[in-house]
Coordinates of C-alpha atoms in Angstrom, one line a residue:
M1 CA 12.3 -2.0 51.4
L2 CA 9.8 0.0 50.0
Q3 CA 8.1 -0.5 46.8
T4 CA 6.3 3.2 45.3
S5 CA 6.3 5.6 41.8
V6 CA 8.0 8.0 41.2
E7 CA 5.5 10.2 42.7
G8 CA 5.2 8.6 46.2
I9 CA 9.1 9.5 46.0
W10 CA 8.6 13.2 45.9
V11 CA 5.9 13.0 48.8
L12 CA 8.4 11.8 50.9
Q13 CA 10.7 14.4 49.4
A14 CA 8.3 17.1 50.7
L15 CA 7.6 15.0 54.1
V16 CA 11.1 14.9 55.3
G17 CA 12.6 18.1 53.4
V18 CA 15.0 16.7 51.3
E19 CA 15.4 18.8 48.1
S20 CA 16.7 16.6 45.5
M21 CA 17.8 13.0 44.9
P22 CA 20.7 11.7 42.7
V23 CA 20.6 13.1 39.4
A24 CA 20.8 9.5 38.0
L25 CA 17.1 8.8 39.0
Q26 CA 15.7 11.9 37.2
L27 CA 13.3 12.8 40.2
K28 CA 11.6 15.8 40.3
P29 CA 13.4 18.0 43.3
F30 CA 11.1 19.5 46.2
I31 CA 11.6 23.4 45.7
P32 CA 11.1 24.8 49.4
S33 CA 9.6 28.2 48.3
A34 CA 7.5 26.1 46.0
H35 CA 5.9 23.7 47.2
G36 CA 6.4 24.5 51.0
D37 CA 2.2 24.5 51.3
L38 CA 2.3 21.4 50.2
I39 CA -0.4 22.0 48.1
V40 CA 0.0 20.1 44.8
E41 CA -1.4 19.8 41.3
T42 CA -3.5 16.9 40.6
T43 CA -6.3 16.1 37.8
A44 CA -8.8 17.6 40.5
G45 CA -7.0 20.7 40.9
R46 CA -4.9 21.9 43.6
Q47 CA -4.9 19.7 46.4
P48 CA -3.0 19.1 49.6
I49 CA -0.9 16.5 49.4
A50 CA -2.6 14.4 51.6
R51 CA -5.5 14.0 49.7
T52 CA -2.9 12.3 46.5
A53 CA -3.2 8.9 45.7
Q54 CA 0.2 8.7 46.2
Y55 CA 0.0 10.0 49.8
Q56 CA -2.9 7.5 50.6
S57 CA -0.9 4.5 49.2
L58 CA 2.3 5.3 51.9
V59 CA -0.6 5.8 54.7
E60 CA -1.5 2.0 53.4
A61 CA 1.9 0.9 53.4
G62 CA 2.7 2.4 56.9
V63 CA 5.2 4.7 55.7
I64 CA 3.1 7.9 56.5
D65 CA 1.2 7.8 59.9
D66 CA -2.2 9.2 61.1
R67 CA -0.3 12.5 62.1
G68 CA 1.3 12.7 58.4
A69 CA 4.9 11.7 60.0
V70 CA 7.2 9.7 58.0
D71 CA 8.6 6.4 59.6
P72 CA 11.7 7.3 60.8
I73 CA 13.8 4.8 59.2
V74 CA 12.1 5.9 55.5
A75 CA 13.3 9.3 56.6
D76 CA 17.0 7.9 57.7
W77 CA 16.8 6.4 53.9
M78 CA 16.0 9.7 52.3
T79 CA 18.2 12.0 54.5
V80 CA 21.2 9.1 52.9
L81 CA 20.0 9.5 49.5
G82 CA 19.5 13.5 49.9
R83 CA 22.9 14.2 51.2
P84 CA 25.4 12.0 50.0
E85 CA 29.1 12.1 50.0
R86 CA 29.6 9.2 47.7
E87 CA 27.1 8.0 44.7
V88 CA 27.5 4.4 43.4
V89 CA 25.4 4.5 40.1
L90 CA 24.5 1.4 38.3
R91 CA 22.7 1.8 35.2
I92 CA 21.9 -1.4 33.0
R93 CA 20.2 -1.6 29.4
R94 CA 18.2 -4.7 28.0
P95 CA 17.0 -5.0 24.7
D96 CA 13.2 -4.9 24.7
A97 CA 11.6 -4.1 21.5
P98 CA 13.5 -5.8 18.2
A99 CA 14.1 -3.3 14.7
T100 CA 11.3 -2.7 12.5
E101 CA 10.3 -1.5 9.4
T102 CA 10.5 1.5 10.4
A103 CA 12.5 1.9 13.5
G104 CA 15.6 0.8 15.5
P105 CA 15.8 -1.7 18.3
T106 CA 14.4 -0.4 21.1
V107 CA 16.3 -1.0 25.2
A108 CA 14.6 -0.5 28.5
E109 CA 16.8 1.0 31.3
R110 CA 16.5 0.8 34.7
V111 CA 19.2 2.6 37.5
M112 CA 20.5 1.7 41.1
V113 CA 21.9 4.3 42.7
I114 CA 23.7 3.8 46.6
C115 CA 24.3 6.8 48.8
R116 CA 26.9 6.8 51.8
H117 CA 26.3 9.7 54.2
R118 CA 28.9 9.4 56.8
R119 CA 28.3 5.3 57.9
F120 CA 25.4 5.0 56.1
L121 CA 24.2 3.3 53.0
A122 CA 21.0 3.5 51.3
M123 CA 19.8 2.8 47.9
A124 CA 16.8 3.5 45.4
A125 CA 16.4 2.4 42.2
R126 CA 13.9 3.2 39.4
N127 CA 12.4 1.1 36.5
G128 CA 10.3 3.2 34.5
A129 CA 7.7 4.8 36.8
D130 CA 8.3 2.6 39.5
M131 CA 10.6 2.9 42.4
V132 CA 12.2 0.9 45.2
I133 CA 14.8 2.7 48.0
G134 CA 15.8 1.0 51.3
G135 CA 18.8 0.7 53.7
V136 CA 22.0 -1.0 52.2
G137 CA 23.6 -1.4 55.9
E138 CA 25.7 0.7 58.3
A139 CA 29.7 0.7 58.4
E140 CA 32.5 3.3 60.0
E141 CA 35.2 0.9 57.9
A142 CA 35.6 1.2 54.1
D143 CA 35.7 -2.8 53.5
K144 CA 32.4 -3.6 55.3
Q145 CA 30.7 -0.6 53.3
I146 CA 32.5 -2.1 50.0
A147 CA 31.0 -5.2 51.2
H148 CA 27.3 -4.0 51.8
M149 CA 27.2 -2.4 48.4
C150 CA 28.2 -5.5 46.5
R151 CA 26.2 -7.4 48.0
M152 CA 22.9 -5.1 46.6
L153 CA 24.8 -4.4 43.7
L154 CA 25.8 -8.1 42.5
P155 CA 22.2 -9.4 42.4
A156 CA 21.0 -6.9 39.6
F157 CA 24.0 -8.1 37.0
G158 CA 22.3 -11.2 36.8
E159 CA 23.9 -14.4 35.6
H160 CA 25.5 -15.2 32.4
P161 CA 28.4 -17.5 31.4
P162 CA 31.7 -15.8 30.8
A163 CA 33.2 -15.4 27.3
D164 CA 35.7 -17.9 25.7
I165 CA 38.6 -15.1 25.3
D166 CA 41.5 -15.2 27.0
G167 CA 41.1 -11.2 28.0
F168 CA 43.6 -8.5 26.7
N169 CA 44.7 -4.8 27.4
L170 CA 45.0 -1.9 25.7
P171 CA 45.7 1.8 26.0
K172 CA 42.7 3.7 26.5
D173 CA 43.7 6.7 24.3
L174 CA 44.5 3.9 21.4
L175 CA 41.3 2.6 21.8
T176 CA 39.0 5.4 22.0
S177 CA 41.0 6.8 19.0
A178 CA 40.1 4.1 16.8
V179 CA 36.4 3.7 18.4
D180 CA 35.5 7.2 17.7
A181 CA 37.1 7.0 14.1
A182 CA 35.1 4.5 13.2
G183 CA 32.0 5.9 14.7
G184 CA 29.0 5.8 12.3
K185 CA 31.0 3.9 9.6
G186 CA 29.3 0.4 10.4
P187 CA 30.2 -2.6 11.8
E188 CA 33.1 -3.3 9.1
A189 CA 35.0 -0.5 9.6
M190 CA 35.0 -0.8 13.6
A191 CA 36.1 -4.2 13.0
A192 CA 38.9 -3.1 11.2
A193 CA 39.7 -0.1 13.6
L194 CA 40.1 -3.1 16.3
R195 CA 41.9 -5.1 14.4
S196 CA 44.3 -2.2 13.8
L197 CA 45.1 -2.2 17.3
G198 CA 46.6 -6.0 17.2
L199 CA 43.3 -7.6 18.3
G200 CA 42.6 -11.2 16.8
P201 CA 39.1 -12.0 14.5
W202 CA 37.6 -13.5 17.7
E203 CA 38.2 -11.1 20.0
V204 CA 36.9 -8.1 18.0
E205 CA 33.6 -10.4 16.9
V206 CA 33.3 -11.0 20.8
L207 CA 34.0 -7.2 21.8
Q208 CA 32.1 -6.0 18.8
A209 CA 28.7 -8.0 19.9
G210 CA 28.7 -5.9 23.3
S211 CA 27.4 -2.9 20.7
G212 CA 23.9 -5.1 19.5
L213 CA 21.2 -3.0 21.2
D214 CA 19.0 -6.0 20.3
T215 CA 21.2 -8.9 21.2
S216 CA 22.9 -7.7 24.1
A217 CA 22.8 -6.6 27.5
M218 CA 25.1 -3.7 29.2
A219 CA 25.6 -2.3 33.0
V220 CA 27.8 0.5 33.3
V221 CA 29.2 1.1 36.6
I222 CA 30.4 4.6 38.3
V223 CA 31.2 6.1 41.4
I224 CA 30.5 9.9 42.5
D225 CA 31.4 12.1 45.0
H226 CA 30.4 15.1 46.3
V227 CA 33.1 17.7 47.6
P228 CA 30.9 18.9 47.9
E229 CA 30.0 19.3 44.1
A230 CA 29.2 16.4 42.2
R231 CA 32.8 14.8 40.7
P232 CA 32.5 11.9 39.3
H233 CA 35.5 9.3 39.0
P234 CA 37.3 8.8 35.5
R235 CA 37.7 4.9 36.4
V236 CA 34.8 2.9 35.4
L237 CA 33.1 -0.4 35.2
T238 CA 31.5 -1.9 32.1
V239 CA 30.3 -5.3 32.3
A240 CA 28.3 -6.7 28.7
D241 CA 26.2 -10.0 28.2
T242 CA 26.2 -11.1 24.8
E243 CA 25.5 -14.0 22.6
Y244 CA 29.2 -15.2 23.3
G245 CA 29.2 -14.6 27.3
R246 CA 30.1 -11.7 29.5
I247 CA 33.0 -9.8 29.4
S248 CA 33.8 -6.8 31.9
L249 CA 35.8 -3.6 30.7
S250 CA 37.6 -1.8 33.1
T251 CA 40.5 0.9 33.3
T252 CA 43.5 0.8 35.2
T253 CA 46.5 3.5 35.5
A254 CA 49.8 2.3 35.1
A255 CA 52.7 3.5 36.8
D256 CA 53.3 6.4 34.1
G257 CA 50.1 7.6 34.5
R258 CA 49.4 5.9 31.4
E259 CA 45.4 4.8 31.4
W260 CA 44.8 1.1 29.9
M261 CA 41.7 -0.8 29.0
A262 CA 41.0 -4.0 30.4
V263 CA 39.1 -6.5 28.6
F264 CA 38.4 -10.2 30.0
P265 CA 35.8 -13.2 30.4
A266 CA 33.5 -12.0 33.4
T267 CA 33.2 -14.9 35.7
P268 CA 31.2 -14.4 39.4
T269 CA 34.3 -14.0 41.4
S270 CA 36.2 -11.9 38.8
L271 CA 33.1 -9.3 38.6
R272 CA 33.3 -9.2 42.5
D273 CA 36.6 -8.4 42.4
D274 CA 36.2 -5.5 39.6
L275 CA 33.5 -4.3 41.5
A276 CA 35.2 -4.0 45.0
D277 CA 38.1 -2.4 43.4
L278 CA 36.3 0.1 41.6
L279 CA 34.5 1.0 44.9
A280 CA 37.8 1.3 46.6
V281 CA 39.1 4.1 44.8
P282 CA 39.6 6.9 46.9
Q283 CA 37.2 9.8 48.2
L284 CA 38.0 13.0 45.6
T285 CA 38.7 16.3 47.1

């Protein structure tokens, strides 16, 4: 693994020739027509990229040699991240600062992306201005690729006890309509909308707890295929950590084509199964 910064990643993009990185990372593109001379703006004016602090930090880390060449392993990671056939994006939000008299609660967000190019897998994670990139594995078989990705993704969820609910399934269209209709009208309106779908008071309370920015954490996993344009899969896995425990929300499609939302307590085993099931969706064409 390589720990660096947002600016350090851009230096690697420039040296390896990776024009763009996964959108979820919100990184500046490298544009050869604009940056091909490797002269960049700094607080000291325009300077060769080799004179920047970010470049020197990568030299000190052993990533760039005295000839300006990037370590081949790191270059391979960057190539996979810049040319994905499939991306798996994990976005996590956690409480940051509580509400004040003048502002609502704030959250801290971080993101991890795993990219697959042919049989190669690499990851990049961003937390503020800090970046980590690394290899995830290499495999031809889909099940082994999924195992590699789960091994990298699961620790990012952390640990939390499962919620004490039985779990339930709801038609996704009805749930979406009810939530949209109650949106912005306060917690009582949202609770009434959920009860109208047949949920009991306890299920409503647990489900609503996942929306509290200052009392819950939430992780969302999506899959994006490049065919060659980026196309996200409609299936999404959401995991919410609340004061009542951890729940998972995932979508499934019935034989008649109707989509259902499954809400269940999330144990370590069920989370791994839900994640592997999502990662196994067929490649879009």
